[in-house]
Coordinates of C-alpha atoms and ligand atoms in Angstrom, one line a residue:
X124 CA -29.2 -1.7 13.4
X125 CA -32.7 -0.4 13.5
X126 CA -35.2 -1.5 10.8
X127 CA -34.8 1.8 9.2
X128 CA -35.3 2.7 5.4
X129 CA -33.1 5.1 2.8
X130 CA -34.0 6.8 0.7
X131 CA -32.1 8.4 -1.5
X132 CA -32.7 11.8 -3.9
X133 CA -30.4 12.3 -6.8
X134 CA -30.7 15.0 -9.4
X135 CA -30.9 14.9 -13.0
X136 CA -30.9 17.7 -15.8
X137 CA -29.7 20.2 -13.7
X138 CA -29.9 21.6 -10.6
X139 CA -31.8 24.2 -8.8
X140 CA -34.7 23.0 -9.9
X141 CA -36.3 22.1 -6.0
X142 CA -34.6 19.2 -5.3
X143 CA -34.7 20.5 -1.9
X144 CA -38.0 21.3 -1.6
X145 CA -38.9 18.2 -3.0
X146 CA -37.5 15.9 -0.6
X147 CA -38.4 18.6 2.4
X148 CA -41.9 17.7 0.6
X149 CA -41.4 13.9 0.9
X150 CA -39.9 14.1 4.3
X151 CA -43.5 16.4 5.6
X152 CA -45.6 13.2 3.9
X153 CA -44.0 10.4 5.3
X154 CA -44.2 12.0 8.7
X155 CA -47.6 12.8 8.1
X156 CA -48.0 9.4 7.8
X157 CA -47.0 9.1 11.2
X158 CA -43.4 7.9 10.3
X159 CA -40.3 9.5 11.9
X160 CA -38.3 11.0 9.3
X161 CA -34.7 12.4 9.3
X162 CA -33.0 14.2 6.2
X163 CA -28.9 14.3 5.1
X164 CA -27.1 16.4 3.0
X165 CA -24.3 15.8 1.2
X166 CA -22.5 18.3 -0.8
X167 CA -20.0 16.7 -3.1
X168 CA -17.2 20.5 -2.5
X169 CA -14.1 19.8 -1.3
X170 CA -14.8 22.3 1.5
X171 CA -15.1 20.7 4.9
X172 CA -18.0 23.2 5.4
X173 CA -20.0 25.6 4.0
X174 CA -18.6 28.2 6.7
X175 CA -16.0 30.0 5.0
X176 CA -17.4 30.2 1.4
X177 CA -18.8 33.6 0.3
X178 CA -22.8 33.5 0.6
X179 CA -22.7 34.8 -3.5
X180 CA -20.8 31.8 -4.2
X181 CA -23.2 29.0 -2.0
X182 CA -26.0 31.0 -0.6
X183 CA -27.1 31.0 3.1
X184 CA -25.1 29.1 5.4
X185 CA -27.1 27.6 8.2
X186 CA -26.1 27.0 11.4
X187 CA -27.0 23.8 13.7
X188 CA -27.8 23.6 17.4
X189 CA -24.4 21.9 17.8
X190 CA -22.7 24.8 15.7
X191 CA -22.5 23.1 12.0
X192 CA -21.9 25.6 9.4
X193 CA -24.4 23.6 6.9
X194 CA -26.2 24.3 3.3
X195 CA -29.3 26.3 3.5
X196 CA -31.1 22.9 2.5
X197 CA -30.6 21.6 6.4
X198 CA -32.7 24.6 6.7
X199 CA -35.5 23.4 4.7
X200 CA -35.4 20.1 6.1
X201 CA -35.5 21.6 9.6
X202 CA -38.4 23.6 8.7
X203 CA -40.6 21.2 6.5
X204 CA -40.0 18.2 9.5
X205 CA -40.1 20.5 12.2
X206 CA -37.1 19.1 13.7
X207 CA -33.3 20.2 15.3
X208 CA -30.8 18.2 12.7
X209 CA -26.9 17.8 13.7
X210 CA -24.0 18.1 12.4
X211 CA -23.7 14.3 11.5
X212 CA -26.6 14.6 9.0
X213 CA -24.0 17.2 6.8
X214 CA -21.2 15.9 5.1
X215 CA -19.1 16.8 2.2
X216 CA -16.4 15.3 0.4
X217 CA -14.0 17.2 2.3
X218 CA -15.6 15.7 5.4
X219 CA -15.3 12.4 4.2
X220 CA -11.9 12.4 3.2
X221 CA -10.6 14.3 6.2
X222 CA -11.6 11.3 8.7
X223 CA -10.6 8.5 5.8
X224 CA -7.1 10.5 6.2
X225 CA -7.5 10.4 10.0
X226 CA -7.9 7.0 10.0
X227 CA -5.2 5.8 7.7
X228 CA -2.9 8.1 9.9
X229 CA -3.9 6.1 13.0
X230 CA -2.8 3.2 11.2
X231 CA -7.1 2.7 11.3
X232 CA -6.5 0.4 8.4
X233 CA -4.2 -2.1 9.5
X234 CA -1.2 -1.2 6.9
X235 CA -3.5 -1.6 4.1
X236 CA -3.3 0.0 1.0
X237 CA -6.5 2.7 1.5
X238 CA -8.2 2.2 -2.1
X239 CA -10.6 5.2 -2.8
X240 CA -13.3 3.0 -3.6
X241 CA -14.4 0.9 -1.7
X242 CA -13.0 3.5 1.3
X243 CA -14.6 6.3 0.6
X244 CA -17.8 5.0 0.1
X245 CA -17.4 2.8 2.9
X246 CA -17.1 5.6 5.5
X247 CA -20.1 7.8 2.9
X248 CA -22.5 4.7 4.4
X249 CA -20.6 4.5 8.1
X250 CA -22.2 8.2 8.7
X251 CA -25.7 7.6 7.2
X252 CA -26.0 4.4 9.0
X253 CA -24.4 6.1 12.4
X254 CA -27.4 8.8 11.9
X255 CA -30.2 5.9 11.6
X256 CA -28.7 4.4 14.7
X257 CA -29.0 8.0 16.8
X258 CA -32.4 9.6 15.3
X259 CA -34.1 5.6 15.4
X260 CA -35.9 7.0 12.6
X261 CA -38.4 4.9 10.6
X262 CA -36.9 6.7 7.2
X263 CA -33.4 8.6 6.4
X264 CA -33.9 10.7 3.5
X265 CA -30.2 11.4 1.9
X266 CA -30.1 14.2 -0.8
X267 CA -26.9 14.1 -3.2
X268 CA -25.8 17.5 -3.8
X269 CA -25.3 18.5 -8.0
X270 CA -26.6 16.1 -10.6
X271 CA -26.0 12.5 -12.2
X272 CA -22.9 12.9 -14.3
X273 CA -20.8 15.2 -12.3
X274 CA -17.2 13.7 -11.9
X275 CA -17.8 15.2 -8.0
X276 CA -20.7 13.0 -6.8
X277 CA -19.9 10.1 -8.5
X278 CA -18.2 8.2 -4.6
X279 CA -21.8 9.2 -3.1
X280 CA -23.7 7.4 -6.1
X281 CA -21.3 4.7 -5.2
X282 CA -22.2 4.6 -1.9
X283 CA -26.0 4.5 -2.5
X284 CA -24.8 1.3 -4.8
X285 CA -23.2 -0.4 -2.2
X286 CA -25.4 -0.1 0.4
X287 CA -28.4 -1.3 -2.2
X288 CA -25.9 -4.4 -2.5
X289 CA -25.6 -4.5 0.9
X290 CA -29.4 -4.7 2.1
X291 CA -31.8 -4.4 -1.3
X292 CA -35.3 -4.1 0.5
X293 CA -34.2 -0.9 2.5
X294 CA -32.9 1.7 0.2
X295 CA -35.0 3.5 -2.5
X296 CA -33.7 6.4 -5.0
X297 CA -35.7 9.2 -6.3
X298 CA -34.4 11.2 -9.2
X299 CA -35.6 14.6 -9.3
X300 CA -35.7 16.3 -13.0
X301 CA -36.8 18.6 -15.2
X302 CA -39.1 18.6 -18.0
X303 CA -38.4 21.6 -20.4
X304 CA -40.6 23.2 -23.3
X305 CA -38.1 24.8 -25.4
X306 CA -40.3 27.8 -26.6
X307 CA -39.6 27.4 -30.4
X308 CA -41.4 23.8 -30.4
X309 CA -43.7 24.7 -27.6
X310 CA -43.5 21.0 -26.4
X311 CA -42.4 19.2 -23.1
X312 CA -39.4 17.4 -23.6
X313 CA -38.5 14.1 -21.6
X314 CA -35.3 13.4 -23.8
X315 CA -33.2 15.4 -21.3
X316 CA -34.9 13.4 -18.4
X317 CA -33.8 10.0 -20.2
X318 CA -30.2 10.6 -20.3
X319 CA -30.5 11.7 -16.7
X320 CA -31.2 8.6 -15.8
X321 CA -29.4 6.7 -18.3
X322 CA -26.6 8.3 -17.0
X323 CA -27.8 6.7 -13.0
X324 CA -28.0 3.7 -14.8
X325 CA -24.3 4.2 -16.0
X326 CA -23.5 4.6 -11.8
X327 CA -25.2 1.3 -11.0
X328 CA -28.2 2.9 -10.6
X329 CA -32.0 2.3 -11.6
X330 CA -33.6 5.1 -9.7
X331 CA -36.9 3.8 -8.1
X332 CA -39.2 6.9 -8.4
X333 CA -38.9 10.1 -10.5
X334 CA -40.4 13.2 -9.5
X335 CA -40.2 15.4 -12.9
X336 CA -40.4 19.2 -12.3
X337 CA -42.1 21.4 -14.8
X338 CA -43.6 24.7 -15.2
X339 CA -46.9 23.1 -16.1
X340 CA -48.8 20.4 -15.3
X341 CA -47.3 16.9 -17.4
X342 CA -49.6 15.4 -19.4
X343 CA -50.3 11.2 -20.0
X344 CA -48.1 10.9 -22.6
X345 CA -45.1 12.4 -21.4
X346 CA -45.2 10.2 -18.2
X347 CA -46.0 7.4 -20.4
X348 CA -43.2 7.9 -22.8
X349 CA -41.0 8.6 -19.4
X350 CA -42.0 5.3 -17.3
X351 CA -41.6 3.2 -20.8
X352 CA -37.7 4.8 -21.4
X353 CA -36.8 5.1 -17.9
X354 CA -37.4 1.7 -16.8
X355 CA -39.3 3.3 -14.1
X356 CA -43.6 1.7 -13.1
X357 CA -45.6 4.5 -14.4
X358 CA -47.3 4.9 -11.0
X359 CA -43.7 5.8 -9.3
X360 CA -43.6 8.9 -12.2
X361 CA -45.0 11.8 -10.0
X362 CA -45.5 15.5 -11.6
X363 CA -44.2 18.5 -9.7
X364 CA -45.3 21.5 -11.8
X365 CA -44.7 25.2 -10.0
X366 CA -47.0 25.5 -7.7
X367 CA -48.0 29.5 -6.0
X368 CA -46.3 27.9 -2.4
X369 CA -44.1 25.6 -1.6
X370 CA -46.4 24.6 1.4
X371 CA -48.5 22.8 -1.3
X372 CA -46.0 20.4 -2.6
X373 CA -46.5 17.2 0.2
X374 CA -50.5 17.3 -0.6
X375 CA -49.9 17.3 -4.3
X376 CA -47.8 14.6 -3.6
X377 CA -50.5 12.6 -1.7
X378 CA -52.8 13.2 -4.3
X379 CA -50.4 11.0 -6.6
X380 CA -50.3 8.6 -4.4
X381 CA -46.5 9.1 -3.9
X382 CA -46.5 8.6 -0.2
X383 CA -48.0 5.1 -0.5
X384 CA -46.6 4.0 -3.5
X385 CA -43.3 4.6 -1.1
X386 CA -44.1 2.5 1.5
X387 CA -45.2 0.0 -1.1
X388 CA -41.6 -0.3 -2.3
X389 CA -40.7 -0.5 0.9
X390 CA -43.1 -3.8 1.5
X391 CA -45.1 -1.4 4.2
X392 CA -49.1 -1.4 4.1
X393 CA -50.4 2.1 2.9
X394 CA -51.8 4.6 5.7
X395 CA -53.3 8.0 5.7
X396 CA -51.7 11.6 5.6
X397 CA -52.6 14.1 8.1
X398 CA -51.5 17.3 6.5
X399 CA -54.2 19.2 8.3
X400 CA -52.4 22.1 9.7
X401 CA -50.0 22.3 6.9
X402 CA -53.3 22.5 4.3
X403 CA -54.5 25.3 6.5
X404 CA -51.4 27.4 6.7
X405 CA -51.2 26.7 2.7
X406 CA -54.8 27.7 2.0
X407 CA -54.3 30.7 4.5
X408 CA -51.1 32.1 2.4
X409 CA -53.6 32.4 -0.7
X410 CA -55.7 34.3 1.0
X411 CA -54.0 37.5 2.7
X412 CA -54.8 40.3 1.2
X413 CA -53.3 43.4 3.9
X414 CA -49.8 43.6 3.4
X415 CA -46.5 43.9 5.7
X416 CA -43.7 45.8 3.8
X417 CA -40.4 44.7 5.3
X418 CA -37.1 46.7 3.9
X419 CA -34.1 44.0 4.8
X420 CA -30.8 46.3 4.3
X421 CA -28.0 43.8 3.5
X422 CA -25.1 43.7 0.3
X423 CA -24.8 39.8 -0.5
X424 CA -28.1 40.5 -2.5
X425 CA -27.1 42.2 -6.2
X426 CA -24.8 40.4 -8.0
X427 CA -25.2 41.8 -11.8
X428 CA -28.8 42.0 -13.3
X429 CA -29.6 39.4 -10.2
X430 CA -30.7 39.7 -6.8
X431 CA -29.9 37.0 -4.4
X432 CA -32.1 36.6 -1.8
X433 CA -31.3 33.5 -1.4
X434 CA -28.2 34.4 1.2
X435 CA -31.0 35.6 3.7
X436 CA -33.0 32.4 3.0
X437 CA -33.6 31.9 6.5
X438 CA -34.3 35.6 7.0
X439 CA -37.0 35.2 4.8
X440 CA -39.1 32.5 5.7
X441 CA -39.1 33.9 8.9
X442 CA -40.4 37.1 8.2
X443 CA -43.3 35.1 6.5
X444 CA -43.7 33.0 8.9
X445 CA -44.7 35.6 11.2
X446 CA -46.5 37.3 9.3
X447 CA -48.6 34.8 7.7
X448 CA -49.5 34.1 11.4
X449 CA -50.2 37.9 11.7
X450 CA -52.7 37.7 8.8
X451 CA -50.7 39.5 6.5
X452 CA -49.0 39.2 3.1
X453 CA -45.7 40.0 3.4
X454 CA -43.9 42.3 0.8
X455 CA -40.1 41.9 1.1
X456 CA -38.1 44.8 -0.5
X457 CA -34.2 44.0 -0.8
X458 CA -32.3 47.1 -0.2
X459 CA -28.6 47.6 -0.8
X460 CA -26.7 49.4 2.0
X461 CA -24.3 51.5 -0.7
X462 CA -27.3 53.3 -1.6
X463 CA -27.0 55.5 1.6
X464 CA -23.9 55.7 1.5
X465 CA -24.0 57.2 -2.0
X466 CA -27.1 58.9 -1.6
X467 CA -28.1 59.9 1.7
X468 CA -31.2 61.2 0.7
X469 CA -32.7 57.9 -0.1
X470 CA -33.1 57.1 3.3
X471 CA -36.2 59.1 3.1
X472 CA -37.2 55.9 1.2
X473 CA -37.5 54.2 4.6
X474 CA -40.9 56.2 5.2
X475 CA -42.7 53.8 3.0
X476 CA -41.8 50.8 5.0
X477 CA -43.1 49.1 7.8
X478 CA -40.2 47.6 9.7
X479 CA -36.9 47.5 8.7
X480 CA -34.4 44.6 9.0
X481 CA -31.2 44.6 9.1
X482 CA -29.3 40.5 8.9
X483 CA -25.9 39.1 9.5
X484 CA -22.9 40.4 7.8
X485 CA -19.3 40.5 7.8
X486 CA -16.7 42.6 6.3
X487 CA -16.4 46.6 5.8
X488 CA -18.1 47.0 2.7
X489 CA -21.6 48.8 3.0
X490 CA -21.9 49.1 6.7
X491 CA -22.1 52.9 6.6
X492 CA -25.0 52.8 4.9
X493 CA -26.4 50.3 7.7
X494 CA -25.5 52.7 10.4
X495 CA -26.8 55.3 8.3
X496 CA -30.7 53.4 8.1
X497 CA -30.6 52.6 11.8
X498 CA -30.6 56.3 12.9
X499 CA -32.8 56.6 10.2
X500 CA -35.2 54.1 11.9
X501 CA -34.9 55.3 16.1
X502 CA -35.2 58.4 15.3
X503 CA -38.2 58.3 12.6
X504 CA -39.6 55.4 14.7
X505 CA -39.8 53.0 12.1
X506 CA -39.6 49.2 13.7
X507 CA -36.3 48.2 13.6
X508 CA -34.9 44.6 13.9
X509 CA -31.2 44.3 14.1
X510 CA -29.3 40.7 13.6
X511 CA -25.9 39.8 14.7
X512 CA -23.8 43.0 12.5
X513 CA -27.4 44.2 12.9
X514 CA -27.1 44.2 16.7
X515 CA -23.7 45.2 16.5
X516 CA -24.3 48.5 14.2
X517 CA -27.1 49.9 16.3
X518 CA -25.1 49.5 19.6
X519 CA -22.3 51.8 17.2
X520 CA -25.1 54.3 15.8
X521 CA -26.1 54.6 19.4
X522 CA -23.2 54.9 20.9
X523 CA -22.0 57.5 17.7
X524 CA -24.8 59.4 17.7
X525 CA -26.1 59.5 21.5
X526 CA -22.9 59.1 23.6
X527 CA -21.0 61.6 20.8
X528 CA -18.4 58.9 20.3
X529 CA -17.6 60.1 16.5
X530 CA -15.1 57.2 15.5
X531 CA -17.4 54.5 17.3
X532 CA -17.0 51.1 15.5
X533 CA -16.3 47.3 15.3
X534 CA -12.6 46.3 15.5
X535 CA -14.1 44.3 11.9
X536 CA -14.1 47.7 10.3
X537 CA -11.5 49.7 12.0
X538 CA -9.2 48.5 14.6
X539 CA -7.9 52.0 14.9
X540 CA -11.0 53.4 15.8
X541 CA -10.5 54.9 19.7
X542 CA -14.2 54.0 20.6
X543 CA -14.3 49.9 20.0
X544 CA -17.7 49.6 20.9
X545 CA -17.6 45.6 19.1
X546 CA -14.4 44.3 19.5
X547 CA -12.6 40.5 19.1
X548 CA -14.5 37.9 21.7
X549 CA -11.9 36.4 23.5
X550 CA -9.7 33.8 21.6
X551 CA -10.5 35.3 18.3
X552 CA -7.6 37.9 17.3
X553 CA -5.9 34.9 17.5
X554 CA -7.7 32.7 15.3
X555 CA -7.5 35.7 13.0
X556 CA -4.0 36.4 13.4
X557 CA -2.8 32.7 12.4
X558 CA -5.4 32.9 9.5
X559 CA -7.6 29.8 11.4
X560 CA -11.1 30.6 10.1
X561 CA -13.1 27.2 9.7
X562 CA -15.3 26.8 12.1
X563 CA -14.1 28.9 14.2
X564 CA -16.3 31.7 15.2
X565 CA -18.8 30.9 17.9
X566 CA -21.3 29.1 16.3
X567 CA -24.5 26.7 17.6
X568 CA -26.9 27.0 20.5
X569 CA -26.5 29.3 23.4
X570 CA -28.6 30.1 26.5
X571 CA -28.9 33.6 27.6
X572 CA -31.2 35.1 30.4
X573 CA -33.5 38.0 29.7
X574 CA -34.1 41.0 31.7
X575 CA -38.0 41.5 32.6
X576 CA -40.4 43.5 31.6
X577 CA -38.7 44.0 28.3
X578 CA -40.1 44.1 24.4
X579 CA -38.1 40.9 24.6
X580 CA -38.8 39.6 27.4
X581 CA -42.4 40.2 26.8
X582 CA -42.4 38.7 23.1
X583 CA -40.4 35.5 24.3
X584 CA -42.5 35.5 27.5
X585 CA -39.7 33.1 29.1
X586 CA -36.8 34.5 31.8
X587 CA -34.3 32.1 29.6
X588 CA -33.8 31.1 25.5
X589 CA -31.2 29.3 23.5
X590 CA -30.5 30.8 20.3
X591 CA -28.1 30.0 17.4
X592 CA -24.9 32.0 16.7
X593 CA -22.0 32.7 14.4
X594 CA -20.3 35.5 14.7
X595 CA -16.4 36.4 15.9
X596 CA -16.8 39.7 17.6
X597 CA -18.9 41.2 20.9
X598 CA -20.3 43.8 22.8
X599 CA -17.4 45.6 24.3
X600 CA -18.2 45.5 28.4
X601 CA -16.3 48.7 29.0
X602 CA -19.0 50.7 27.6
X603 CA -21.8 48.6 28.9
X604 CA -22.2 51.4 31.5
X605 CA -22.1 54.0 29.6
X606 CA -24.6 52.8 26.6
X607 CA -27.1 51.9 29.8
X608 CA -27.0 55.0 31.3
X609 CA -27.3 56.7 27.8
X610 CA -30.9 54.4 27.5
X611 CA -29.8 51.2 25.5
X612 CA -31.2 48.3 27.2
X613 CA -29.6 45.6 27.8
X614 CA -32.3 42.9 27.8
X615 CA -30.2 39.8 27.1
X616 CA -27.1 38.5 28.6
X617 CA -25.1 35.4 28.9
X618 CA -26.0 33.5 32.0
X619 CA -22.9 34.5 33.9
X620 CA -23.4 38.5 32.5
X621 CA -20.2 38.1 30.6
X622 CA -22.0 38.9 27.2
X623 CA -24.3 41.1 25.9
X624 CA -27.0 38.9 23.8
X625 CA -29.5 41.5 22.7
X626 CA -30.6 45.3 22.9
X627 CA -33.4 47.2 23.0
X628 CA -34.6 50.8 23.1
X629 CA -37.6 51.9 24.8
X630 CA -39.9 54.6 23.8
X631 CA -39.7 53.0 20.2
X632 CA -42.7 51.0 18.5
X633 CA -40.2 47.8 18.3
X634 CA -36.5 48.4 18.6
X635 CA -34.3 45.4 19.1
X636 CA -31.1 43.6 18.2
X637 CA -30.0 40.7 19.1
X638 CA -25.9 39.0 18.7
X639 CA -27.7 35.5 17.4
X640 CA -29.6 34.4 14.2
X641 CA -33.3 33.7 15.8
X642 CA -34.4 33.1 12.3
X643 CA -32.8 29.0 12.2
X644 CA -35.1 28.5 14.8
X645 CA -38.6 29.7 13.2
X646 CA -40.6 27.4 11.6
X647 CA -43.9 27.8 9.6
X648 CA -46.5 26.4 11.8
X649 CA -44.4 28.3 14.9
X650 CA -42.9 31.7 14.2
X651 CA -40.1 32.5 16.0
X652 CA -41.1 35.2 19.3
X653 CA -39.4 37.9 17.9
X654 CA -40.1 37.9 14.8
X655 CA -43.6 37.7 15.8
X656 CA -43.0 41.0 17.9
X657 CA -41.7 42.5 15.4
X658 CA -44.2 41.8 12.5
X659 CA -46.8 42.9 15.3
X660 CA -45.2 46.2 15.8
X661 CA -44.6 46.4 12.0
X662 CA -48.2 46.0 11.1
X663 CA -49.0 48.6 13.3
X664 CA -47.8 51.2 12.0
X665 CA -48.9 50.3 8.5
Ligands
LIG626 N1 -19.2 40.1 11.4 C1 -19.8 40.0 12.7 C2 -19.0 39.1 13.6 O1 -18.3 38.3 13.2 C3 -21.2 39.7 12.7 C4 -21.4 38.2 12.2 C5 -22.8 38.0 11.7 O2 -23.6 38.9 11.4 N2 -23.2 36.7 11.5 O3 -19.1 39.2 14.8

């Protein structure tokens, strides 16, 4: 086994309070330190993956080179490290107990009786340790999904137990809390924090560092009273208050010390942060003042008084990637694709934007209103950026309101339809048919060739890409022809032509759609191409 180091984040209090970003925060430092870092996830659901639950219910789900169907967290790892993670560094307890049940069935156990503990745990640490073997990283950081206390995570803290028993000097836990002030006393309160981590203690665990988010800065005192109650060295207590951008979380960090009080733990001699670039890009955000209005048309978004943008998380740092790396502030509206639908006149609303986007969907439900805001865009020349349905709508508004095909649709929508522009990819009325949905659709990286002197092929400036996908239906090849002829360009194709990747229009400021997500593959300091293109185009005609 390589000399690698675990580290372990737990959350206490409750959760979505940046556990996440916290660890992506810890993850930036230590490789800043010049370490190699690698981040898990473990989410305690029964679900083997995060594929087939409704994005209201669980947010964005995230998609891997090798086609895992991961929490949006992978995502922020990926981004804050600026690496590609797999699909062994997501499990859940589903996960976990499918291959305990493999085994057992393969007589893997030699006629034992398979106890759930230590089993379970046992094959919770035969996955983080298989991921330190392949990455040879220097530190595995493992966040456990939920909080301390839940009945559901409980066989993961067990696992972080056993493998402290196991090797004592290479595994470290964080907890990550909160620190309230309960408006009618106008004080911060720790009390919460201590039973979080009397309730670790309760697990057979002492956590080793706590980071303590707050909306304000937490005084002496507090960490005082904290270190003294939590059995915690004061020095490991480190304050997170809100800060304007995540981007200035692993600094704030260093300035505590956190990085090298780590690797003190650890027995490894302190070193210096580079966090350069990242300090630029941080300081940079601060200080745009033009703005970039982006409309993204979707309906995962409003769920009661609430909007979710959190199912387009990926979406969204994207667009600010690019832009931030176009100089400008970008201004995100979220706009609900009923509106149209219900209110045609609305779409004169569009006028006031600069591009328009239009993300991955799936079912019937407000993709009228989509179609309806495409021909909105190509006509009124409004950039227009179309992903996956995207893609898939404006080869339908095209082909509806161009070719004349009235009934033009997806085989999602209407299978009846005479004119199935999108239909099944092959293999996949099946799956459908016999109700086999996990994991399923076609997911992970892809390559595709581009056609030259393209808007894509100019803003990728390569002849070949691999991009990320998940989606279950296709460009329908019968009326490749046809669209061509009619002026959609086909500027991306699988490399043996068999399926259409991405579209453009010319004679349009910025027109394109493409059949993958190229937002899992932008990162902060590196925008993804298109995205890029179309922020360019955007700002242009702002
Ligand atoms: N629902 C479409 C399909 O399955 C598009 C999927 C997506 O946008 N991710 O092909």
């Amino acid at each position: 086994m390589p000399n690698t180091k675990f580290i372990f984040v737990i959350g206490g209090v409750m959760s979505g309070v940046g556990k996440g970003a916290s660890m992506a925060s810890m993850g930036r430092l230590l490789k800043a330190k010049g370490f190699k870092v690698t981040a898990m996830k473990i989410d305690p659901y029964v679900n083997v993956d995060a594929g087939t639950m409704n994005p209201i219910e669980h947010g964005e789900v995230f998609v891997t080179i090798d086609g895992d169907e991961t929490d949006q967290n992978i995502g922020n790892y990926e981004r804050f490290l600026d690496i590609d993670i797999t699909r062994d560094n997501y499990m859940t307890t589903g996960r976990v107990y499918q291959t305990v049940i493999e085994r057992e069935r393969n007589l893997g156990y030699n006629g034992k009786c398979v106890e759930v503990v230590p089993r379970v745990p046992e094959e919770v640490i035969r996955r983080i340790d298989h991921v330190a073997e392949q990455s040879q990283a220097d530190f595995v950081l493992i966040e456990i999904g939920g909080t301390v206390g839940e009945y559901e995570n409980i066989l993961f803290l067990e696992a972080l137990r056993m493998m402290r028993q196991r090797d004592a000097d290479s595994v470290r836990s964080v907890i990550v809390s909160y620190l309230p002030v309960p408006p009618s006393i106008g004080e911060m309160k720790t009390k919460p924090t201590q039973h979080a981590v009397r309730e670790a203690n309760r697990a057979g665990i002492s956590p080793d560092f706590l980071i303590a988010r707050s909306e304000d800065e937490m005084d002496e005192p507090r960490r005082e009273k904290l270190a003294r109650f939590c059995a915690i060295p004061i020095k490991h207590i480190i304050g997170a208050p809100n800060v304007e951008s995540i981007y200035k979380i692993p600094q704030s960090f260093e300035d505590q010390n956190f990085g090298d009080s780590l690797l003190e733990s650890f027995g490894i001699d302190p070193k210096p942060a580079n966090l350069d670039d990242w300090n630029e890009l941080s300081d940079k955000i601060g200080t745009l003042k033009d703005e970039v209005k982006i409309g993204v048309i979707g309906k995962y978004f409003s769920s009661g008084a609430f909007v979710l943008s959190d199912v387009y998380l990926s979406v969204l740092e994207a667009i600010k990637h690019a832009s931030w790396a176009n100089d400008r502030k970008p201004v995100i509206e979220w706009l609900n694709s009923e509106d149209y639908e219900n209110d045609p006149s609305k779409l004169k609303d569009l006028d006031n934007l600069d591009g328009i986007l239009i993300p991955g969907g799936f079912g019937t439900r407000g993709i009228e209103g989509k179609i309806m805001a495409i021909k909105y865009a190509r006509e009124n020349k409004i950039p227009y950026f179309g992903i996956c349905y995207g893609m898939q709508c404006a080869v339908i508004e095209y082909g509806r309101n161009i070719l004349g095909f009235d009934d033009a649709n997806t085989e999602e929508m209407n299978p009846e339809a005479h004119h199935l522009l999108i239909h099944f990819m092959k293999g996949q009325r099946e799956n459908a048919n016999m109700a086999k949905f996990g994991g399923t659709l076609r997911l992970g990286s892809w390559p595709a060739k581009l056609k030259a002197d393209t808007t894509t092929s100019r803003a990728y400036d390569t002849k070949t890409i691999d991009e990320r996908h998940r989606h279950r239906y296709e460009f329908n090849n019968e009326y490749r022809d046809q669209l061509e002829r009619a002026g959609l360009v086909v500027s991306g194709e699988s490399p043996d032509g068999e399926l259409v990747e991405i579209v453009e229009i010319s004679d349009h400021p910025f027109f394109v759609g493409v059949q993958f997500h190229p937002e899992f593959q932008s990162r902060p300091l590196s925008p993804h191409p298109l995205f890029n293109a179309f922020i360019k185009a955007a700002k242009q005609s702002s």
